[in-house]
Coordinates of C-alpha atoms (C1' of nucleotides) and ligand atoms in Angstrom, one line a residue:
Chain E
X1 CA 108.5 104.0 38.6
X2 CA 107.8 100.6 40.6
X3 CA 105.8 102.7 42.7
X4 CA 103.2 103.2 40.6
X5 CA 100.8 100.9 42.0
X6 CA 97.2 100.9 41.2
X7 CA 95.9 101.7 44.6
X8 CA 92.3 100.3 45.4
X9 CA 89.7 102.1 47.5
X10 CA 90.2 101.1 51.3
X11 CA 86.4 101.0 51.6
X12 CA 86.1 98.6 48.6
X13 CA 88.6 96.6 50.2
X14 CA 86.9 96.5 53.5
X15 CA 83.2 95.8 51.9
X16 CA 84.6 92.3 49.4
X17 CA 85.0 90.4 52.5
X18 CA 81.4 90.4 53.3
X19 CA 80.5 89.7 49.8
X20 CA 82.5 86.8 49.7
X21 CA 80.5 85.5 52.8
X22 CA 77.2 85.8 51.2
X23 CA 77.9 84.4 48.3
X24 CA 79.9 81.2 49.5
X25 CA 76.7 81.1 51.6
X26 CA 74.3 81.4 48.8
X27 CA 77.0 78.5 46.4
X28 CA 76.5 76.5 50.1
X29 CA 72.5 76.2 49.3
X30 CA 72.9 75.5 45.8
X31 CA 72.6 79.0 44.1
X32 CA 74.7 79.3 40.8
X33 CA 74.3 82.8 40.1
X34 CA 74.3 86.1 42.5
X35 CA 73.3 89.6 42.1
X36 CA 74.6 92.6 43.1
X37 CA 70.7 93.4 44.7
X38 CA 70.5 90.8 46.5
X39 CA 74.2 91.2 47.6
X40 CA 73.3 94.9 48.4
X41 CA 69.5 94.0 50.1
X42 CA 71.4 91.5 52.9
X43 CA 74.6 94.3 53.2
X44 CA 72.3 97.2 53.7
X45 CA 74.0 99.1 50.6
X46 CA 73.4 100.7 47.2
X47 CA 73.7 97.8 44.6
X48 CA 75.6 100.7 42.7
X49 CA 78.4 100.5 45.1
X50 CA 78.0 96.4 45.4
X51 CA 78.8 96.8 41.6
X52 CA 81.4 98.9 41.4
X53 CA 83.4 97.3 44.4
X54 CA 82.9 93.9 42.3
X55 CA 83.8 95.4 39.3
X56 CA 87.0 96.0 40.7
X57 CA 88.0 92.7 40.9
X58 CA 87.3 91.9 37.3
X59 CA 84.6 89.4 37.4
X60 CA 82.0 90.1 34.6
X61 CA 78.5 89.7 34.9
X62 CA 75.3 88.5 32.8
X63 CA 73.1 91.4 32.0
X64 CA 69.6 90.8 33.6
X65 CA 71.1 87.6 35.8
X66 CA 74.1 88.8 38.0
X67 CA 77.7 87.2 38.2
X68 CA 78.2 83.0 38.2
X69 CA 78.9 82.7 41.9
X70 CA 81.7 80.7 41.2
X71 CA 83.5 83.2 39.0
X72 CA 82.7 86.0 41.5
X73 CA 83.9 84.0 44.8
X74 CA 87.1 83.3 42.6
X75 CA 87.7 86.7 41.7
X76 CA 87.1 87.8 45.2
X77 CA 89.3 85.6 47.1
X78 CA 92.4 86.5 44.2
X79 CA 91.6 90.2 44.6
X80 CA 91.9 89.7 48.5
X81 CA 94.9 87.7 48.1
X82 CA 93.1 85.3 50.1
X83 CA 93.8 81.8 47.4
X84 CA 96.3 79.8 49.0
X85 CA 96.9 81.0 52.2
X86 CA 99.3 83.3 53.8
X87 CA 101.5 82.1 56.7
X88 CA 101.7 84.8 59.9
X89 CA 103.4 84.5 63.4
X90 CA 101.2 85.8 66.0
X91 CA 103.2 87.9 69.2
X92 CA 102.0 87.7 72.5
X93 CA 99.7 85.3 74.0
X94 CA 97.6 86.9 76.1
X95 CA 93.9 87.2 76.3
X96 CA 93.3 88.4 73.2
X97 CA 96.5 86.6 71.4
X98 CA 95.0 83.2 72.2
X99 CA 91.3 84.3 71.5
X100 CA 92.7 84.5 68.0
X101 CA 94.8 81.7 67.5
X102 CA 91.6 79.5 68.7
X103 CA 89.7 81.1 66.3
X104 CA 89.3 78.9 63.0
X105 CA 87.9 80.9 60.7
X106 CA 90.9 82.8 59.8
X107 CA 91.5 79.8 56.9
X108 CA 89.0 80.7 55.2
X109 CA 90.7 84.1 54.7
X110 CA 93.4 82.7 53.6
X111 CA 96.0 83.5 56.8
X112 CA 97.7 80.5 58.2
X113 CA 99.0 81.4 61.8
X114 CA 101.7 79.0 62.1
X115 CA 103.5 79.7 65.3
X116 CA 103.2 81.9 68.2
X117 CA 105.8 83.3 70.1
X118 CA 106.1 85.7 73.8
X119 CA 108.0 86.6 76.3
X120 CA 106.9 84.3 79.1
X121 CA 108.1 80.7 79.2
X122 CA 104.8 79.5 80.7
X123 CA 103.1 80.3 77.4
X124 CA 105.7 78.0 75.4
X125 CA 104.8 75.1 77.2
X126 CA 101.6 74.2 75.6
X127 CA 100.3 74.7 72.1
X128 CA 97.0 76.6 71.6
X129 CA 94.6 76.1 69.0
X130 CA 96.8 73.6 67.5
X131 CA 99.8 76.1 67.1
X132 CA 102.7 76.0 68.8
X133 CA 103.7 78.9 71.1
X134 CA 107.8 79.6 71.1
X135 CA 110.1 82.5 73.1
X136 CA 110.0 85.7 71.2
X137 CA 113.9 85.3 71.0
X138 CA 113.1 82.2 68.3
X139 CA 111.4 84.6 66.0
X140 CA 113.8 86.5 64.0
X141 CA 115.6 82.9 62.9
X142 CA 112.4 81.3 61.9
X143 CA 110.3 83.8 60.0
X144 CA 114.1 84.5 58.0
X145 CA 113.9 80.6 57.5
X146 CA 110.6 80.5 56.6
X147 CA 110.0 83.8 55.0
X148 CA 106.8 84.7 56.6
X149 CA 105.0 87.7 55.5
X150 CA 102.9 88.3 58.3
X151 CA 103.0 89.4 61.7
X152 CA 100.6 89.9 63.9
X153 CA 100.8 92.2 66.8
X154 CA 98.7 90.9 70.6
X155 CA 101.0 92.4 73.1
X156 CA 101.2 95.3 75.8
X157 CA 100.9 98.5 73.9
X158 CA 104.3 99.9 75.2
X159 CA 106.1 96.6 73.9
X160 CA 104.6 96.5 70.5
X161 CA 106.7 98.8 68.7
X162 CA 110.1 96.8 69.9
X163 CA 107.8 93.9 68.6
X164 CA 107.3 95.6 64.9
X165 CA 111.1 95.9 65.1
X166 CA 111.7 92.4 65.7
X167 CA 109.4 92.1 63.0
X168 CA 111.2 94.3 60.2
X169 CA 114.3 93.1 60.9
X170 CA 113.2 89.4 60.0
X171 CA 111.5 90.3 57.2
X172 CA 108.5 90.6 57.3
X173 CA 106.5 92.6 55.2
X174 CA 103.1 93.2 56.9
X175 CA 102.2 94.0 60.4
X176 CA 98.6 93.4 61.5
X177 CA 98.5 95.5 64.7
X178 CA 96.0 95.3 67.7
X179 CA 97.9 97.3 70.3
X180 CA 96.3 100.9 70.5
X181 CA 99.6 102.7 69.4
X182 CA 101.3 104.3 66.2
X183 CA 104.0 101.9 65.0
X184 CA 106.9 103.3 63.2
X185 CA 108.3 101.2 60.3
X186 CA 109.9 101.9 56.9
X187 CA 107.3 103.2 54.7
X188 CA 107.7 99.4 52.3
X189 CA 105.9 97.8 55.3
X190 CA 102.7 97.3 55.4
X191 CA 100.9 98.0 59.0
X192 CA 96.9 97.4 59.3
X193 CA 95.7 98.4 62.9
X194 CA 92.6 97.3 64.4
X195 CA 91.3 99.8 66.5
X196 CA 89.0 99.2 69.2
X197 CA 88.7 102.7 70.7
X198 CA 88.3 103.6 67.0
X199 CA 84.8 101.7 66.8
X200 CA 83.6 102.5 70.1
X201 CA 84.5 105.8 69.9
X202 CA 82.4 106.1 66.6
X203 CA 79.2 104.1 68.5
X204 CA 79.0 106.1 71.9
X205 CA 79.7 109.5 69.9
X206 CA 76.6 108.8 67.9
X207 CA 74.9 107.2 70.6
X208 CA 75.1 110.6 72.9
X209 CA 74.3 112.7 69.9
X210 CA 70.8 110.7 69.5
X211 CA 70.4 111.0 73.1
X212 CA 70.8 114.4 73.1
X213 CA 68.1 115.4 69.8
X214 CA 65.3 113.3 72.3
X215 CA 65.1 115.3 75.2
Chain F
X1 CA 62.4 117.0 61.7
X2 CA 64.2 115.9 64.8
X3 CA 66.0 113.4 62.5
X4 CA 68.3 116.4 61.3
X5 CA 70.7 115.4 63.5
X6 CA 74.2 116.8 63.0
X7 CA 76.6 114.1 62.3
X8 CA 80.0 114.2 62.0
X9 CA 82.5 112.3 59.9
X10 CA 83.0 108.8 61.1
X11 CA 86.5 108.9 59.9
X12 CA 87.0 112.2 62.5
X13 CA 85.6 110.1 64.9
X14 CA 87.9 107.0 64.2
X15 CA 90.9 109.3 65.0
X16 CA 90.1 111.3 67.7
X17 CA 90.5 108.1 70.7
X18 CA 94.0 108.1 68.9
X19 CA 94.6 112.0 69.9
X20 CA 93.0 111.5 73.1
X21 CA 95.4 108.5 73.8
X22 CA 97.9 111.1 73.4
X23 CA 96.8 113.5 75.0
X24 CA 96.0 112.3 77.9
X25 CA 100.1 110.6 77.9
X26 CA 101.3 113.9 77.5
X27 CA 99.3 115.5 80.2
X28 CA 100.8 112.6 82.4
X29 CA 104.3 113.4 81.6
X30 CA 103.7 116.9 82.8
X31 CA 102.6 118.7 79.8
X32 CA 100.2 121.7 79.5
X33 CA 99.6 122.3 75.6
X34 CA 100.0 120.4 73.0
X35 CA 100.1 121.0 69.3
X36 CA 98.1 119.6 66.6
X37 CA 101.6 119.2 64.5
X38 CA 102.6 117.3 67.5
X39 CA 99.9 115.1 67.6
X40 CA 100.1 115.2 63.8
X41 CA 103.6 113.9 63.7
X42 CA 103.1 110.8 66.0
X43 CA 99.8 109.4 64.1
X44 CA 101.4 110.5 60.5
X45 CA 98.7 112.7 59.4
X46 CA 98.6 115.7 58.3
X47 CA 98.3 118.2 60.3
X48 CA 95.8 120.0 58.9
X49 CA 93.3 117.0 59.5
X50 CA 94.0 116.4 62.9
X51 CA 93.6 120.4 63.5
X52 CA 90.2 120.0 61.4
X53 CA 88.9 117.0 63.4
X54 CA 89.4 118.9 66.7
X55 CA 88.3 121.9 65.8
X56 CA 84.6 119.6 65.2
X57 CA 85.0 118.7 69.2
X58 CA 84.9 122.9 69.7
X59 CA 87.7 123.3 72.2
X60 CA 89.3 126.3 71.3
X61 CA 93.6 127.0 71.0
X62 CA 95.8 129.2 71.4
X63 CA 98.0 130.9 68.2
X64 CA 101.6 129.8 67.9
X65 CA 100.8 127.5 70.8
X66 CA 98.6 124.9 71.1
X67 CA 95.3 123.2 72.9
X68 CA 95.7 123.6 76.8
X69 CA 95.9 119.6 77.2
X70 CA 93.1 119.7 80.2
X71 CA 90.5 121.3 77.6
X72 CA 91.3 119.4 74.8
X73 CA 90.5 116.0 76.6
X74 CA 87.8 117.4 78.3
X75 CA 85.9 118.3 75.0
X76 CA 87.2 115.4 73.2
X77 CA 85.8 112.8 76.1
X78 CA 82.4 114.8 76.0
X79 CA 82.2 114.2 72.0
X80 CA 82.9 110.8 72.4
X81 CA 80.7 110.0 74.8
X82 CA 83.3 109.1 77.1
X83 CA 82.1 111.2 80.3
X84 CA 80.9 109.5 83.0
X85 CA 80.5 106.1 81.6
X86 CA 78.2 104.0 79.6
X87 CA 76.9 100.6 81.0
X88 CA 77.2 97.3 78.3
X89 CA 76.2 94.1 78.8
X90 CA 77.7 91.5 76.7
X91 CA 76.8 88.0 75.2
X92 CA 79.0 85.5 74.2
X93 CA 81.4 84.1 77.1
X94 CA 83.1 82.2 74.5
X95 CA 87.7 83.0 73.4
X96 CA 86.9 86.6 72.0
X97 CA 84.2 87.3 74.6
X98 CA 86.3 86.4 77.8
X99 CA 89.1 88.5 76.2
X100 CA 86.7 91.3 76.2
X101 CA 85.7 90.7 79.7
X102 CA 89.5 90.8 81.0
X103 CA 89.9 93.9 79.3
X104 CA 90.3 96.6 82.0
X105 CA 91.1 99.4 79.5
X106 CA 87.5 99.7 78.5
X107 CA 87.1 101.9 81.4
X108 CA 89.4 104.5 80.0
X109 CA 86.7 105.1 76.6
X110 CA 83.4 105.2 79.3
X111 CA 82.5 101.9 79.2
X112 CA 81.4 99.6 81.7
X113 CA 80.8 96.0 81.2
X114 CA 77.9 95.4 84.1
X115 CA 77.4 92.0 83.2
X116 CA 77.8 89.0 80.7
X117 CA 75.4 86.6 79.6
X118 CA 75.9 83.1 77.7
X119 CA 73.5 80.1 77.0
X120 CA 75.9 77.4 78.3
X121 CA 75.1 77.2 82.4
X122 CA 79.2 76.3 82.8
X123 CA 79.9 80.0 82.1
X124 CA 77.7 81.0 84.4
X125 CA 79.6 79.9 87.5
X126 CA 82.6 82.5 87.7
X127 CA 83.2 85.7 87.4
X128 CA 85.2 86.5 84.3
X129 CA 87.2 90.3 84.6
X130 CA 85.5 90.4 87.6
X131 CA 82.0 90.6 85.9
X132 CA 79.2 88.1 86.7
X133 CA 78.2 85.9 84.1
X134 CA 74.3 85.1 83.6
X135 CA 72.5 83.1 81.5
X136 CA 70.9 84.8 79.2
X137 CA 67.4 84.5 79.7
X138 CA 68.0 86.9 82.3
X139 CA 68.6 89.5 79.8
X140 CA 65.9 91.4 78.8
X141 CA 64.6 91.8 82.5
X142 CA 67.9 93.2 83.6
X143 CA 68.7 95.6 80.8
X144 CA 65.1 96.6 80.6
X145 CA 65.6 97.0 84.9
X146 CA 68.5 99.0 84.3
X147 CA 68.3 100.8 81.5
X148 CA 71.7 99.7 80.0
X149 CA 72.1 101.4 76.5
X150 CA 75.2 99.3 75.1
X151 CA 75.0 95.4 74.1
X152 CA 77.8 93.8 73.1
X153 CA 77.5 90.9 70.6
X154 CA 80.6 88.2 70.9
X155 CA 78.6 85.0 69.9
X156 CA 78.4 82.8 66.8
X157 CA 77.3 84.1 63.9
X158 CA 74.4 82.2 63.2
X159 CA 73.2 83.3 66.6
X160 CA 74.0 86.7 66.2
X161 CA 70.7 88.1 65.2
X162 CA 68.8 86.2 67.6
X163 CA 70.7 88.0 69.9
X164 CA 70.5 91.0 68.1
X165 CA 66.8 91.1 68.7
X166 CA 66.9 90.4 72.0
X167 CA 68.7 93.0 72.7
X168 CA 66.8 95.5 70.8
X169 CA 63.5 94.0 72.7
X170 CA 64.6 94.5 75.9
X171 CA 65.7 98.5 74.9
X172 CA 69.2 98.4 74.2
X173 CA 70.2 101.4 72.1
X174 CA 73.3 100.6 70.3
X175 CA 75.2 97.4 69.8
X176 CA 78.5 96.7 69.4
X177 CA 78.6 93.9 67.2
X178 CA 82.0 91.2 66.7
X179 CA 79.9 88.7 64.1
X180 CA 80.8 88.6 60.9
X181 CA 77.2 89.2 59.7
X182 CA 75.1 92.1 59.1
X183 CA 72.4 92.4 62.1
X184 CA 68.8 93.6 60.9
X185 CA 67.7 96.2 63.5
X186 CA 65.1 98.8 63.4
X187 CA 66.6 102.2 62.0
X188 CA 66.6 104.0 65.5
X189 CA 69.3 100.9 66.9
X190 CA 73.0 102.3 66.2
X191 CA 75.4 99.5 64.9
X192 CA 79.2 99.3 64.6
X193 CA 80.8 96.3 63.5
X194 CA 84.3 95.0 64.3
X195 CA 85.2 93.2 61.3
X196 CA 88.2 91.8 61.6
X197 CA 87.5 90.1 57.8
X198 CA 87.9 93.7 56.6
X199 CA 90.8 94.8 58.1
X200 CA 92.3 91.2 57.2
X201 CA 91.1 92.1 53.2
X202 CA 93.0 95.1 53.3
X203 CA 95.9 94.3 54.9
X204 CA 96.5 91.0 52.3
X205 CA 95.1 92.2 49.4
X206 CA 97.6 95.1 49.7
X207 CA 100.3 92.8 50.3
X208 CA 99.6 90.7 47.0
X209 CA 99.5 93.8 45.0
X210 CA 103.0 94.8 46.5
X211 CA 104.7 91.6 45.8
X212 CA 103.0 91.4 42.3
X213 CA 104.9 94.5 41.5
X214 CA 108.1 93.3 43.0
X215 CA 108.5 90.6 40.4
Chain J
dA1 C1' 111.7 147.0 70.2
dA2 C1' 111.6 144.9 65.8
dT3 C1' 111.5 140.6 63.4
dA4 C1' 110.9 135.8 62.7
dT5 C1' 108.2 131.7 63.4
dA6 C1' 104.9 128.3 64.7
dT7 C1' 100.2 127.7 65.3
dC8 C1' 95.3 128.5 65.1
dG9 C1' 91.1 129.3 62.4
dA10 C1' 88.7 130.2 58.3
dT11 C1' 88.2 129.6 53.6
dA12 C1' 89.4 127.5 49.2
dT13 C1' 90.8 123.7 46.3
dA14 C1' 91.6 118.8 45.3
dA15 C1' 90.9 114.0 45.7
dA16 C1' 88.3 110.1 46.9
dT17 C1' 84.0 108.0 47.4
dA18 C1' 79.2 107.3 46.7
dT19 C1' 75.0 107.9 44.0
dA20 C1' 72.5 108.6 39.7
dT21 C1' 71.5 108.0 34.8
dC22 C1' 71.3 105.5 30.6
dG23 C1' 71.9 102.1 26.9
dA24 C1' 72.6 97.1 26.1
dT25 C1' 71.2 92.5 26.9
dA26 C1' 69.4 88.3 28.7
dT27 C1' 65.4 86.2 30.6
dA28 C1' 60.5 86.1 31.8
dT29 C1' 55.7 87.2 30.6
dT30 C1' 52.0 88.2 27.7
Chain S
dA1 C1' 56.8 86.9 18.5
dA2 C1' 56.5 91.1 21.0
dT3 C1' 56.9 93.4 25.3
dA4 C1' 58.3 94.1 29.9
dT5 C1' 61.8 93.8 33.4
dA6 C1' 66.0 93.2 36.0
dT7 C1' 70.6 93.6 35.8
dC8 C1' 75.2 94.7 34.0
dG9 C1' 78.6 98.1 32.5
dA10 C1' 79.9 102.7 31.4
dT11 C1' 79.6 107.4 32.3
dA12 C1' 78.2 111.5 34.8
dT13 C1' 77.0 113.9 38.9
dA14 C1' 76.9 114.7 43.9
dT15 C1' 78.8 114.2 48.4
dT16 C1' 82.2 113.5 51.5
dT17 C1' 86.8 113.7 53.0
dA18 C1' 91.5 115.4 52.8
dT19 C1' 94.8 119.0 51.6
dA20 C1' 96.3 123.7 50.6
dT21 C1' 96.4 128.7 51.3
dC22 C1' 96.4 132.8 54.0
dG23 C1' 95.6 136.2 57.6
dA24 C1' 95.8 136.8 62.7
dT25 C1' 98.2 136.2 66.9
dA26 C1' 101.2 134.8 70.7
dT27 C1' 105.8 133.6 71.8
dA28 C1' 110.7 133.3 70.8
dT29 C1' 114.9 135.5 68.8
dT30 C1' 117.8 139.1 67.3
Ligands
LIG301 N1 92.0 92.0 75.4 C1 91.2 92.8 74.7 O1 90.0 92.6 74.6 C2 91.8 93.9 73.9 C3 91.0 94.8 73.3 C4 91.6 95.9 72.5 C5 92.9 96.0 72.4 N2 93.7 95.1 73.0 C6 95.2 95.2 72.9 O2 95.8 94.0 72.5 C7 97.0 93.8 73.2 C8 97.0 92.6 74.1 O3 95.9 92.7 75.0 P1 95.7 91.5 76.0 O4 94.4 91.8 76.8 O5 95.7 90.2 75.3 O6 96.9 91.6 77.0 P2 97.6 90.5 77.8 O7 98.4 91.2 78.9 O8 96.6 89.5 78.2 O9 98.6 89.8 76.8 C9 99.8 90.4 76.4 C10 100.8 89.2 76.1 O10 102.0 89.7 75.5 C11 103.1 89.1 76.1 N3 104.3 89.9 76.0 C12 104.6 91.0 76.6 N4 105.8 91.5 76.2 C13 106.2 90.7 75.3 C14 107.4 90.6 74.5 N5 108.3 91.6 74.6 N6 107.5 89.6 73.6 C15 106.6 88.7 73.5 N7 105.4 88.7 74.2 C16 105.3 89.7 75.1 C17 102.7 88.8 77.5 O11 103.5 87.8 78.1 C18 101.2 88.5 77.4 O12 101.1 87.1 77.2 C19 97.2 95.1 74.0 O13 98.0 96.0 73.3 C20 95.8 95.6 74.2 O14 95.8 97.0 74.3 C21 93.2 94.0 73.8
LIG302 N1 87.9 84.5 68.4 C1 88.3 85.4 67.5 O1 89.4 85.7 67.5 C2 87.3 86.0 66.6 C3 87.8 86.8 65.6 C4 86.9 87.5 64.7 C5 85.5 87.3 64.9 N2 85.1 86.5 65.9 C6 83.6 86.4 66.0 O2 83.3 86.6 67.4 C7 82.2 85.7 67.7 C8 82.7 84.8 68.9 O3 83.8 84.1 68.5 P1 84.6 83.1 69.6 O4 85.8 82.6 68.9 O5 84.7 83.8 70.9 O6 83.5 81.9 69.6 P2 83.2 80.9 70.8 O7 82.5 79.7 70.2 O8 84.4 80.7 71.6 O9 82.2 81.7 71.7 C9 80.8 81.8 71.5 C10 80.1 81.9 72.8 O10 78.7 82.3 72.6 C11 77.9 81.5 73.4 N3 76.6 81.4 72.8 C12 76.2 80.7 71.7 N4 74.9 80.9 71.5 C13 74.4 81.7 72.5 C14 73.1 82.2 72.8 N5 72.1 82.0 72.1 N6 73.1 83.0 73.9 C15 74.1 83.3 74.6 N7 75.4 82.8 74.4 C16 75.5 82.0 73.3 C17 78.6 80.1 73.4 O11 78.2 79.3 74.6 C18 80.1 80.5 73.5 O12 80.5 80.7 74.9 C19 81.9 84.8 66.5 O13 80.9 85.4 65.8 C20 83.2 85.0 65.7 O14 82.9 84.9 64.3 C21 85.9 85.9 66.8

DNA sequence: AATATATCGATATAAATATATCGATATATT
DNA sequence: AATATATCGATATATTTATATCGATATATT
C-alpha cells in the first residue's frame, strides 16, 4: 500500500533544475514575475512542456502574467527537495572526487557534502574544499551517527560496488554514482548514475550520422 | 531534404556504452556470445529493450544463442562513433576540467583530447594527462588547422557561451558542454549537456518523496 | 531421434512523454 | 469602455518509448 507513490516524470525532474536557475537569475535583476515563454525561449523548449513540468510542482500562475517568481523558485526548490540542505559523504578522492568537493555550487542545490572518506591515508591528511577527508573504515560509524542520506560514489569502477555496500549497510538511503558500473542494492535504495559514456555516446553517434548525410 | 536524417532514440543510445562496457568484459574473460538476457540481467532491464536497442546497431544473432561478442562490439563502436577516434579539444583547465584531462578512459569511447586551452597563462605551463595546455587565443587557428570536430566546454558559466561561439567560429561540430547553462548555437552545432543539476533533482527529489511516505 | 528450452526477430500492445487546442482571465491598447 | 493579446490551466491528441506476444531456430536433454 506504502508503495503507492506518485511517481513524477524523470524528464520533468531533470528539466526544474534549469528553471530554477533562470528564474533565481531573473529575481537576481529585480524581475517579480516569470513566464513559462520566456522560461521556454532561454531553455530552447515548448512553453507547453515548461508548463506542465511547473505545474507539477503546484505553483499557480496569473493568467496573462506568468508565476510570482518567488512562489515558483519556492515551489521548485520543495519539489526538488532542495530547502534545507541534504548532508552526503563523498567516496574516493581522486581526480574527479576532489573536482567535486571544490565545487561550491552544490549549496545551492541543497546537498551538503560534509566529509570525505578513501582508502589512501595521504588523502586524509589535508581537507579539500573545506571538507575533511577520513579512511573509508570511519564511514559506517559516522553516517550511523549522523544518519546521512547520501552517498556519493568517485572511486575505481571495480571498487564501487563494495563501496555501495559500505554504504547500505550504514544507512544510507541514496547513492549518487559516477563509476561506469551497475550497482546492486535493495530495491528501497535509491541509486542515480551519471554516465559519461552515456552522453558522449549520444554526441559522437549523432555527430557520425550528420557526417555521414553530407558526403 | 537531406535533413531527413534517421535518428535514433537517445535513450537507446544512453544504454548501449553500458552493453558495450559489457561486452567488451566478457570478450576479455574469454567469451564468444553473449545474450541480450545476459546483458539484460546485469543493467536490470528488460530484456526485450536491450534486444530492441541492438537490434537498431544491425548486428545480427544467432537463435537460442546469442550475439558473437566480436560482432556485437564491432557494430555497436561503429554506431557510436567510436571507431577510430574523434579529436576534442577542451576549455577550461580549471577542478572539473583537469579531472577530464587525467581521464585516460576516454580513449576507450573514441575520443582524444589533442589539446586544452584556458585564459589564465599559469595553466599553460604543464602538461595536464599528458595533454598541452594553450591559451586560448590559440584556438580557433588550431581547430580550424586541424579540423577537430569535438569541443569540450569545462569553464564558468558566464563564460560559457563566449566559448561556445568560439568554438563554433573556428568549425567545431559538436560540443560537449559541463556549464549549467543552455549554449545558443546555430541548428547544424550538436549539443549534449552534462548536467549534474539534473541528475542531483532527480536523485533528491525522489528521496524526499520516499521519506514523505515513510512517516 | 524426439522433445524441451532459450533466444532471436518481427509484430502488436501499453505506457510515458510531448504537443496541440481551447476557454478563462488579467493586463495593455485603442 | 471596448477590444486585443498573452498567459494560465485543463483537456485532447500525437509521438516516442517500453513491454508483451509469438513463430522460427539452434542447441541441450531425454
Ligand atoms: N576523472 C574523470 O573525469 C571521470 C570521468 C568519468 C567517470 N569517472 C569515474 O569516476 C571514478 C573516479 O575516477 P577518477 O578519475 O577520480 O579516479 P582516481 O583514480 O583519480 O580516484 C579514485 C579514488 O578512489 C580511491 N579509492 C579506491 N578504492 C577505494 C576504497 N576501497 N575506498 C575508498 N577510496 C578508494 C582512490 O584512493 C582514489 O583516490 C571512476 O569510477 C571513473 O570511472 C571519472
Ligand atoms: N567542479 C565540479 O565538480 C563541477 C560540477 C558541475 C558543473 N561544473 C561546471 O563546470 C564548469 C567548470 O567548473 P570548475 O569547478 O572546474 O571551475 P574552475 O573555476 O575550477 O575552472 C574554470 C576554468 O576555466 C578557465 N576560464 C575562465 N574563463 C575562460 C576563458 N574565457 N577562456 C578559457 N578558459 C577560461 C579558468 O581559468 C579556470 O581554469 C563550471 O561551469 C561549473 O559550473 C563543475
Amino acid at each position: 500500500m506504502l508503495k503507492k507513490i506518485k511517481s513524477f516524470s524523470v524528464p520533468t525532474l531533470r528539466r526544474l533544475p534549469l528553471y530554477l536557475k533562470i528564474a533565481r537569475r531573473e529575481q537576481s535583476a529585480g524581475k517579480l514575475i516569470i513566464s513559462c515563454s520566456d522560461i521556454a525561449r532561454e531553455c530552447r523548449l515548448d512553453p507547453i512542456l515548461v508548463r506542465k513540468d511547473i505545474a507539477s510542482t503546484g505553483v499557480v500562475g496569473q493568467a496573462r502574467c506568468g508565476f510570482p517568481i518567488d512562489k515558483l523558485i519556492e515551489a521548485v526548490e520543495i519539489f526538488l527537495g532542495w530547502r534545507g540542505g541534504k548532508d552526503a559523504f563523498l567516496v574516493g578522492v581522486g581526480h574527479l572526487g576532489a573536482a567535486l568537493l571544490k565545487y561550491e555550487k552544490f549549496q545551492e542545490h541543497g546537498l551538503m557534502i560534509i566529509a570525505a572518506f578513501d582508502i589512501d591515508k595521504q588523502k586524509t591528511k589535508q581537507k579539500i574544499g573545506n571538507i575533511p577527508v577520513f579512511l573509508i573504515s570511519k564511514l559506517p560509524d559516522l553516517a550511523k551517527r549522523m544518519r546521512v542520506p547520501i552517498g556519493i560514489i568517485t572511486v575505481n569502477a571495480d571498487t564501487a560496488q563494495d563501496i555501495a555496500d559500505i554504504m547500505v549497510d550504514a544507512g544510507i538511503k541514496a547513492i549518487w554514482n559516477f563509476a561506469p558500473i551497475v550497482l546492486k542494492v535493495p530495491e528501497s535504495i535509491l541509486v542515480e548514475n551519471v554516465s559519461l559514456s552515456a552522453s558522449l555516446g549520444v554526441l559522437t553517434s549523432q555527430l557520425n550520422r550528420q557526417k555521414d548525410s553530407d558526403e
